[in-house]
XYZ file of C-alpha atoms in Angstrom:
554
model
C -0.002 0.003 -0.001
C 1.125 3.551 -0.695
C 1.568 5.917 2.298
C -1.602 7.875 3.038
C -1.189 11.595 2.319
C -1.236 14.083 5.211
C -4.425 15.702 3.943
C -6.309 12.450 4.500
C -5.008 12.195 8.053
C -6.845 15.441 8.710
C -10.305 13.912 8.382
C -11.128 14.636 12.007
C -10.925 18.341 11.334
C -13.556 18.394 8.585
C -16.765 20.251 9.427
C -19.389 18.007 10.995
C -21.927 18.710 8.244
C -19.490 17.448 5.622
C -18.989 14.250 7.604
C -22.724 13.608 7.800
C -23.174 13.971 4.065
C -20.087 11.902 3.273
C -21.140 8.963 5.468
C -24.580 8.467 3.940
C -24.717 5.052 2.226
C -25.629 5.221 -1.442
C -27.568 2.780 -3.565
C -27.153 2.790 -7.354
C -29.437 0.806 -9.654
C -28.449 0.083 -13.271
C -31.074 -1.268 -15.655
C -29.221 -2.740 -18.595
C -32.468 -3.191 -20.541
C -33.530 0.493 -20.402
C -31.803 2.358 -23.210
C -31.321 6.110 -22.697
C -29.434 6.850 -25.902
C -26.271 5.954 -27.814
C -22.919 6.262 -26.086
C -20.972 8.387 -28.549
C -17.222 8.603 -27.901
C -17.349 12.299 -27.076
C -14.377 11.859 -24.739
C -11.866 11.086 -27.509
C -10.871 14.680 -28.372
C -7.754 16.454 -27.063
C -5.877 19.637 -27.765
C -3.092 22.003 -26.729
C -1.453 25.330 -27.576
C 2.075 24.257 -28.476
C 2.133 22.340 -31.814
C 5.881 21.742 -31.771
C 5.613 19.591 -28.638
C 3.785 17.030 -30.761
C 6.821 15.315 -32.236
C 9.168 15.744 -29.291
C 10.159 12.814 -27.061
C 7.307 12.798 -24.596
C 4.824 14.386 -26.991
C 5.175 11.448 -29.372
C 4.766 9.022 -26.484
C 1.588 10.723 -25.306
C 0.085 10.882 -28.807
C 0.514 7.108 -28.963
C -1.216 6.671 -25.585
C -4.107 8.913 -26.633
C -4.556 6.923 -29.846
C -4.683 3.710 -27.790
C -7.232 4.872 -25.226
C -10.080 3.181 -27.018
C -11.029 1.453 -30.288
C -12.496 4.667 -31.737
C -10.411 7.415 -33.426
C -8.836 10.064 -31.196
C -8.900 13.583 -32.630
C -6.212 16.098 -31.740
C -6.310 19.869 -32.175
C -3.505 22.400 -31.732
C -3.019 26.161 -32.105
C -0.469 28.084 -34.222
C -0.366 25.719 -37.195
C 0.056 28.520 -39.735
C 2.212 30.879 -37.653
C 5.524 32.192 -38.910
C 8.622 31.225 -36.930
C 11.502 28.848 -36.352
C 9.459 25.843 -35.175
C 10.731 26.012 -31.590
C 8.204 25.305 -28.872
C 7.678 27.560 -25.890
C 4.743 27.909 -23.518
C 1.634 29.114 -25.353
C 3.454 29.474 -28.679
C 4.436 27.476 -31.731
C 5.066 27.906 -35.444
C 5.391 26.039 -38.730
C 6.612 28.738 -41.153
C 4.149 27.254 -43.621
C 3.642 30.566 -45.469
C 6.167 33.241 -46.365
C 6.561 35.518 -49.367
C 9.523 36.215 -51.629
C 10.831 39.702 -52.465
C 8.130 40.098 -55.091
C 5.310 39.203 -52.724
C 4.822 35.737 -54.217
C 3.644 33.003 -51.842
C 6.162 30.421 -50.639
C 4.647 27.320 -49.031
C 6.505 24.935 -46.750
C 4.548 22.067 -45.208
C 7.507 20.388 -43.487
C 6.404 21.077 -39.921
C 2.654 20.695 -40.406
C 3.351 17.370 -42.120
C 5.509 16.308 -39.195
C 2.690 17.055 -36.782
C 0.052 15.225 -38.821
C 2.459 12.328 -39.472
C 2.883 11.906 -35.704
C -0.874 11.698 -35.208
C -1.525 9.358 -38.100
C 1.382 7.013 -37.374
C 0.028 6.529 -33.865
C -3.505 5.952 -35.123
C -4.970 9.345 -34.144
C -6.478 11.963 -36.494
C -6.051 15.699 -36.936
C -8.735 18.109 -35.835
C -7.262 20.929 -37.885
C -7.497 24.453 -36.538
C -6.944 26.874 -39.436
C -4.879 29.585 -37.811
C -3.239 31.804 -36.997
C -2.239 34.586 -39.401
C 1.191 34.266 -41.058
C 3.392 37.325 -40.616
C 3.456 38.117 -44.358
C -0.364 38.252 -44.444
C -1.059 40.119 -41.195
C -2.491 43.625 -41.411
C -0.361 44.502 -38.379
C 2.662 42.174 -38.541
C 4.906 43.891 -36.014
C 5.446 42.852 -33.329
C 4.595 39.338 -34.451
C 5.564 36.648 -31.932
C 3.660 36.860 -28.678
C 5.475 37.267 -25.379
C 4.036 35.240 -22.540
C 5.201 34.697 -18.969
C 3.399 33.024 -16.074
C 2.101 35.551 -13.574
C 2.601 38.568 -15.851
C -0.022 40.742 -17.533
C 1.166 39.551 -20.953
C -0.038 42.597 -22.806
C 2.278 41.751 -25.720
C 0.976 38.238 -26.234
C -1.858 38.748 -28.728
C 0.052 40.618 -31.395
C 0.672 40.240 -35.142
C -0.586 36.652 -35.457
C -4.082 37.678 -34.254
C -4.905 40.187 -37.048
C -6.999 39.822 -40.198
C -5.257 39.204 -43.524
C -4.189 42.104 -45.689
C -5.288 40.080 -48.692
C -8.239 37.711 -48.303
C -7.592 36.080 -51.659
C -4.089 35.109 -50.530
C -5.544 33.814 -47.273
C -8.055 31.655 -49.130
C -5.351 30.418 -51.482
C -3.122 29.464 -48.537
C -5.908 27.308 -47.091
C -6.602 25.763 -50.493
C -2.953 24.869 -51.033
C -2.723 23.385 -47.564
C -5.764 21.143 -47.939
C -4.759 20.204 -51.496
C -1.360 19.145 -50.173
C -2.908 16.996 -47.404
C -5.157 15.247 -49.930
C -2.203 14.507 -52.184
C -0.086 13.251 -49.287
C -2.616 11.351 -47.164
C -5.380 10.533 -49.630
C -8.907 11.860 -50.094
C -10.519 9.130 -48.013
C -8.317 9.857 -45.006
C -8.636 13.654 -45.102
C -12.414 13.279 -45.415
C -12.376 11.948 -41.845
C -10.706 15.086 -40.465
C -12.301 18.240 -39.105
C -11.347 21.705 -40.397
C -12.138 24.472 -37.874
C -11.496 28.152 -38.620
C -9.560 30.063 -35.922
C -9.879 30.033 -32.164
C -11.830 32.271 -29.757
C -12.368 35.195 -32.168
C -14.511 36.936 -29.547
C -11.453 37.709 -27.398
C -7.827 38.644 -27.959
C -7.081 35.760 -30.333
C -8.696 37.929 -33.030
C -8.035 41.633 -33.520
C -10.706 42.127 -36.096
C -14.447 42.754 -36.096
C -17.030 39.964 -36.094
C -17.696 40.806 -39.732
C -14.005 40.331 -40.529
C -14.015 36.981 -38.768
C -17.032 35.900 -40.809
C -15.139 36.898 -43.928
C -11.967 35.051 -42.930
C -14.151 32.030 -42.193
C -15.882 32.213 -45.585
C -12.603 32.478 -47.501
C -11.051 29.646 -45.484
C -14.050 27.372 -46.055
C -14.043 28.173 -49.757
C -10.344 27.173 -49.865
C -11.035 23.893 -48.035
C -13.987 22.979 -50.211
C -12.125 23.892 -53.405
C -9.514 21.321 -52.533
C -11.875 18.756 -51.022
C -15.583 19.409 -51.679
C -16.624 16.784 -49.097
C -14.448 18.069 -46.242
C -16.029 18.787 -42.847
C -15.770 22.514 -41.986
C -16.931 24.499 -38.979
C -16.446 27.137 -36.324
C -16.461 29.687 -34.697
C -14.695 28.272 -31.565
C -15.900 31.093 -29.343
C -15.292 31.255 -25.617
C -17.982 30.074 -23.210
C -21.379 31.449 -24.327
C -22.701 31.839 -20.801
C -21.300 35.366 -21.233
C -23.457 37.744 -23.295
C -20.609 38.773 -25.605
C -19.639 35.234 -26.551
C -23.289 34.191 -26.948
C -23.898 37.123 -29.286
C -20.754 36.314 -31.242
C -21.951 32.762 -31.762
C -25.429 33.981 -32.700
C -24.205 36.525 -35.280
C -21.919 33.885 -36.832
C -24.787 31.454 -37.258
C -26.910 34.250 -38.678
C -24.160 35.063 -41.174
C -23.827 31.457 -42.310
C -27.570 31.102 -42.641
C -28.019 34.317 -44.613
C -25.103 33.695 -46.959
C -25.511 29.926 -47.223
C -21.914 29.525 -46.070
C -21.006 25.875 -45.478
C -21.189 24.821 -41.854
C -20.920 21.116 -40.998
C -20.342 21.391 -37.259
C -20.435 24.122 -34.613
C -17.697 24.718 -32.069
C -17.602 26.738 -28.885
C -15.778 26.377 -25.564
C -16.814 25.551 -22.010
C -14.683 26.275 -18.943
C -15.039 26.037 -15.202
C -13.699 28.558 -12.734
C -11.843 27.203 -9.655
C -10.664 29.478 -6.899
C -8.834 29.283 -3.613
C -11.230 29.683 -0.712
C -9.764 29.539 2.778
C -7.136 26.813 2.703
C -8.387 24.775 -0.242
C -9.338 24.814 -3.916
C -13.001 25.078 -4.725
C -14.021 24.049 -8.237
C -16.916 25.626 -10.116
C -18.301 22.971 -12.425
C -21.550 24.931 -12.704
C -19.857 27.538 -14.864
C -18.701 24.973 -17.423
C -22.125 23.301 -17.523
C -23.818 26.661 -18.140
C -21.464 27.319 -21.036
C -22.559 24.064 -22.608
C -26.247 24.723 -22.007
C -26.228 28.333 -23.233
C -24.502 27.432 -26.485
C -27.258 24.923 -27.240
C -29.885 27.554 -26.436
C -28.310 29.892 -28.986
C -28.316 27.143 -31.619
C -32.033 26.542 -31.046
C -32.660 30.020 -32.462
C -31.582 28.606 -35.849
C -33.684 25.512 -36.617
C -31.501 24.495 -39.546
C -28.486 24.333 -37.221
C -30.153 22.963 -34.073
C -29.206 19.381 -34.939
C -25.714 20.075 -36.265
C -22.880 18.231 -34.534
C -21.477 20.275 -31.645
C -17.840 19.957 -30.662
C -16.718 21.730 -27.514
C -13.264 22.329 -28.977
C -12.031 23.225 -25.483
C -13.819 21.938 -22.383
C -11.952 22.132 -19.071
C -12.119 22.984 -15.354
C -10.538 26.404 -16.167
C -8.883 28.349 -18.929
C -5.074 28.263 -18.912
C -3.213 24.950 -19.412
C 0.214 26.607 -19.267
C -0.505 28.342 -15.928
C 1.336 26.211 -13.380
C -0.183 25.653 -9.950
C 3.176 26.824 -8.601
C 2.220 30.332 -9.759
C -1.574 30.003 -9.790
C -2.661 28.132 -6.624
C -6.272 27.777 -7.844
C -4.889 25.154 -10.231
C -3.690 22.761 -7.545
C -6.365 20.271 -8.488
C -4.441 19.145 -11.587
C -2.020 16.505 -10.311
C -4.331 14.442 -8.132
C -7.697 12.716 -8.221
C -9.918 15.808 -8.340
C -9.126 16.364 -12.020
C -10.343 12.890 -13.181
C -13.432 12.857 -10.980
C -14.382 16.372 -12.196
C -13.985 15.099 -15.742
C -16.157 12.033 -15.094
C -18.942 14.170 -13.620
C -18.615 16.847 -16.333
C -18.890 14.450 -19.280
C -21.922 12.713 -17.743
C -23.699 16.001 -17.134
C -22.844 17.250 -20.614
C -24.659 14.191 -21.952
C -27.663 15.071 -19.761
C -27.654 18.670 -21.033
C -27.477 17.336 -24.587
C -30.468 15.066 -23.967
C -32.468 17.909 -22.397
C -31.811 20.208 -25.354
C -32.255 17.417 -27.928
C -28.914 18.505 -29.331
C -26.162 16.584 -31.132
C -22.988 16.493 -29.060
C -20.152 15.108 -31.162
C -17.079 15.823 -29.022
C -15.866 17.201 -25.701
C -12.238 18.227 -26.200
C -9.949 18.189 -23.194
C -7.448 21.002 -23.664
C -4.487 19.262 -22.042
C -1.382 17.539 -23.395
C 2.152 17.668 -21.969
C 4.874 20.263 -21.459
C 8.299 19.189 -22.552
C 11.314 19.916 -20.313
C 9.281 21.175 -17.339
C 9.564 19.986 -13.719
C 7.765 16.815 -12.713
C 4.194 17.446 -11.502
C 4.600 21.211 -11.727
C 0.855 21.747 -11.843
C 0.236 22.351 -15.533
C -3.086 21.221 -16.973
C -1.549 18.209 -18.635
C -2.229 14.537 -19.132
C 1.358 13.454 -18.469
C 4.522 14.910 -16.986
C 7.892 13.926 -18.473
C 6.352 10.806 -19.900
C 4.559 9.812 -16.647
C 0.777 9.583 -16.958
C -1.208 11.625 -14.467
C -4.396 10.257 -12.819
C -6.641 12.185 -15.202
C -5.503 10.116 -18.178
C -6.984 7.031 -16.542
C -10.538 8.380 -16.569
C -10.259 8.470 -20.364
C -9.031 4.882 -20.323
C -12.166 4.055 -18.350
C -14.354 5.828 -20.913
C -12.548 3.935 -23.662
C -13.762 0.657 -22.130
C -17.405 1.742 -22.361
C -19.426 1.226 -25.523
C -22.869 0.554 -26.958
C -25.889 2.375 -25.519
C -26.268 4.451 -22.403
C -28.689 2.720 -20.053
C -30.764 3.928 -17.118
C -29.116 4.529 -13.760
C -30.641 5.725 -10.510
C -28.524 6.871 -7.565
C -29.684 7.894 -4.096
C -26.527 10.027 -3.910
C -26.987 12.022 -7.124
C -27.421 15.799 -6.822
C -29.018 16.102 -10.255
C -28.467 18.234 -13.362
C -30.501 21.189 -12.131
C -28.225 21.532 -9.117
C -25.125 21.332 -11.327
C -26.498 24.178 -13.425
C -27.702 26.315 -10.524
C -24.973 26.042 -7.882
C -22.582 23.220 -8.712
C -21.739 20.661 -6.023
C -21.454 22.767 -2.893
C -23.498 20.875 -0.298
C -23.553 17.098 -0.320
C -21.216 15.234 -2.668
C -22.491 13.973 -5.991
C -22.253 10.169 -5.998
C -23.674 9.165 -9.323
C -23.097 6.821 -12.240
C -23.037 6.490 -16.022
C -23.666 3.034 -17.499
C -23.425 1.531 -20.950
C -24.547 -1.759 -22.457
C -23.017 -3.541 -25.431
C -23.601 -7.057 -26.735
C -21.568 -8.799 -24.049
C -21.027 -6.358 -21.202
C -22.463 -3.651 -18.965
C -20.019 -1.056 -17.774
C -20.782 1.368 -14.952
C -18.678 4.400 -14.033
C -19.290 5.697 -10.484
C -17.835 8.883 -9.011
C -17.791 10.693 -5.686
C -17.393 14.371 -6.578
C -17.464 17.633 -4.635
C -16.448 21.128 -5.719
C -14.519 21.623 -2.473
C -11.202 19.786 -2.367
C -11.421 18.894 1.322
C -10.702 15.575 3.064
C -13.761 13.480 3.843
C -14.492 9.827 4.539
C -15.377 7.531 1.704
C -19.013 6.674 1.069
C -20.482 3.186 1.066
C -21.939 2.272 -2.321
C -24.251 -0.624 -3.098
C -24.311 -1.067 -6.869
C -26.913 -3.357 -8.408
C -26.533 -4.112 -12.127
C -29.556 -5.637 -13.836
C -30.418 -6.674 -17.365
C -27.897 -9.520 -17.571
C -29.188 -12.127 -20.068
C -30.713 -15.257 -18.592
C -28.319 -17.315 -20.713
C -25.365 -15.808 -18.871
C -24.995 -18.288 -16.016
C -21.669 -16.809 -14.902
C -20.348 -13.277 -15.453
C -16.877 -11.836 -15.005
C -16.717 -8.715 -12.829
C -13.765 -6.325 -13.051
C -13.499 -3.253 -10.833
C -11.090 -0.483 -11.829
C -10.341 2.468 -9.540
C -8.748 5.903 -9.523
C -8.031 7.184 -6.008
C -5.093 8.015 -3.743
C -3.835 4.440 -3.838
C -4.734 3.317 -7.377
C -3.962 4.553 -10.896
C -2.068 7.440 -9.352
C 1.535 8.214 -10.245
C 1.380 11.492 -8.310
C 1.023 9.851 -4.893
C 3.676 7.302 -5.928
C 6.015 10.168 -6.800
C 5.311 11.884 -3.483
C 6.041 8.630 -1.615
C 9.464 8.575 -3.316
C 10.225 12.018 -1.900
C 9.107 13.936 -5.040
C 12.329 13.416 -7.029
C 13.019 15.783 -9.930
C 15.662 13.392 -11.235
C 14.193 9.934 -10.652
C 16.466 6.949 -11.092
C 15.632 4.505 -13.919
C 14.118 2.179 -11.333
C 11.979 4.994 -9.891
C 10.910 6.094 -13.356
C 9.770 2.578 -14.240
C 7.705 2.430 -11.039
C 6.122 5.789 -11.850
C 5.262 4.648 -15.386
C 3.538 1.600 -13.931
C 1.705 3.649 -11.296
C 0.360 5.901 -14.026
C -1.627 3.093 -15.633
C -5.236 2.156 -14.874
C -5.397 -0.333 -12.003
C -7.877 -2.934 -10.825
C -9.180 -2.396 -7.316
C -9.153 -6.146 -6.716
C -8.911 -9.381 -8.672
C -11.514 -10.116 -11.366
C -14.271 -12.348 -10.017
C -16.720 -14.802 -11.576
C -20.222 -14.240 -10.229
C -23.550 -16.066 -10.674
C -26.358 -13.557 -11.425
C -29.615 -13.805 -9.513
C -32.666 -12.996 -11.645
C -30.408 -11.247 -14.133
C -28.751 -9.076 -11.506
C -25.553 -8.814 -9.509
C -24.809 -6.566 -6.539
C -21.439 -5.221 -5.486
C -20.796 -3.242 -2.293
C -17.714 -1.068 -1.879
C -16.389 2.134 -0.371
C -15.747 4.972 -2.795
C -13.379 7.717 -1.566
C -14.194 11.393 -1.981
C -12.802 12.513 -5.374
C -12.589 8.866 -6.473
C -13.819 7.093 -9.609
C -14.694 3.423 -10.127
C -15.484 1.480 -13.288
C -17.320 -1.793 -12.695
C -17.447 -3.945 -15.825
C -19.651 -7.042 -16.056
C -19.020 -9.253 -19.086
C -20.332 -12.593 -20.316
């Protein structure tokens, strides 16, 4: 067993009301015969700012792990694919030098770096979710200064500079996009590129775009025309606005949809972002999952104003507990949730509630993109919003491994410990913990994910859970039960690293142990069980900020 962390030794100091809520036993009923809807692999989307990390040592390793999370394709998005520069990665910056001009103003195209990025994805078995941006220096209406300056903890007023401006020549911009897509079709084949997504720009409603909404609409139209000229069947979309719970972002999304409708501009999918808002309160981090859920809900409400778009696929092309992946918890203490178990349990609860919001709005959620990757050559567990650190998987990656083991249809679950979607939207999880479940049924298994989530990252006792899984076929005389767990002691390289003394230069033996600790673990040995009337029951304790996956197969 791994040593128990000091914060869990402090249970006796938790407020009495928290203890009462935490100790309530919970019953969860799963009806494997009651279909709720399809289980689409909305979890298999990831992204990050720094494109040049993709093909570096640990970037390549992580891309391979993401591609192997599940049998469905993993889509990967990154910023700065068209930016001018030397191809060196730094925090919140990257470049490909794909477009320059000669002395006579003639376009010079160089796809070396963009190819290297896409090659890395495709070789691993992943697929590009191509973000068309940002503006090359030779096309920018305000090219100087060009490269953004960014430093943790600073105001960073010189970050959104030349690369964020509209093109000085829209025809050249459209031709750049055409040549890029044409090249990908020639290199990778029409059938392959037809499976990609092409999204125009990122967050044009804030400082990523120093143009008007009308200029964004124009840059979108020219980009889409370039894509479709090269590949008429390509999937194109946007506008990748920030969270539409805010009036400005909601209006930006609305005016974009209005523009596309009025001008019959191609639009195959709609993207916007959804972010939470954690803060430090007293001596601990308090998440705000309600903010992210309201972003999701408000975007769907805007789309309902346009009946022709109401059923379009939605991709939350960034969906996270907060907004800055490159803001280390060392500098921003509200981000201290990132290394431990709170990040995966938040993710489990968020994806489940996004599905509920989608059902309520009768919308078409295609993807929920986690904006997290890895940061090369940074300290171990430095508190970035990342999936791995120096090649060591963090606990959050294991919740995606759990999702990758679920397939088929979503089926009915009832939990006495659930707080409900309305509470998530209204206040978040601020009183009793949310102990709830998401279950799926395929031909030969029923998989149930159970979480114990609270916005406040405070120590609390585990809760007793009695899980009854029904709907097992009568012909299945014996079923195999596997129970996977993410908590302080399982699927957790962070606590293993702490137990080693938090080494910044682990020995090869320590590194191997950390790699192993970063993988998804069984809570106990698989067990063969005889169902009774098509049901089995399992009883277990689920720690606060813990996640279980109970899989029954026959």
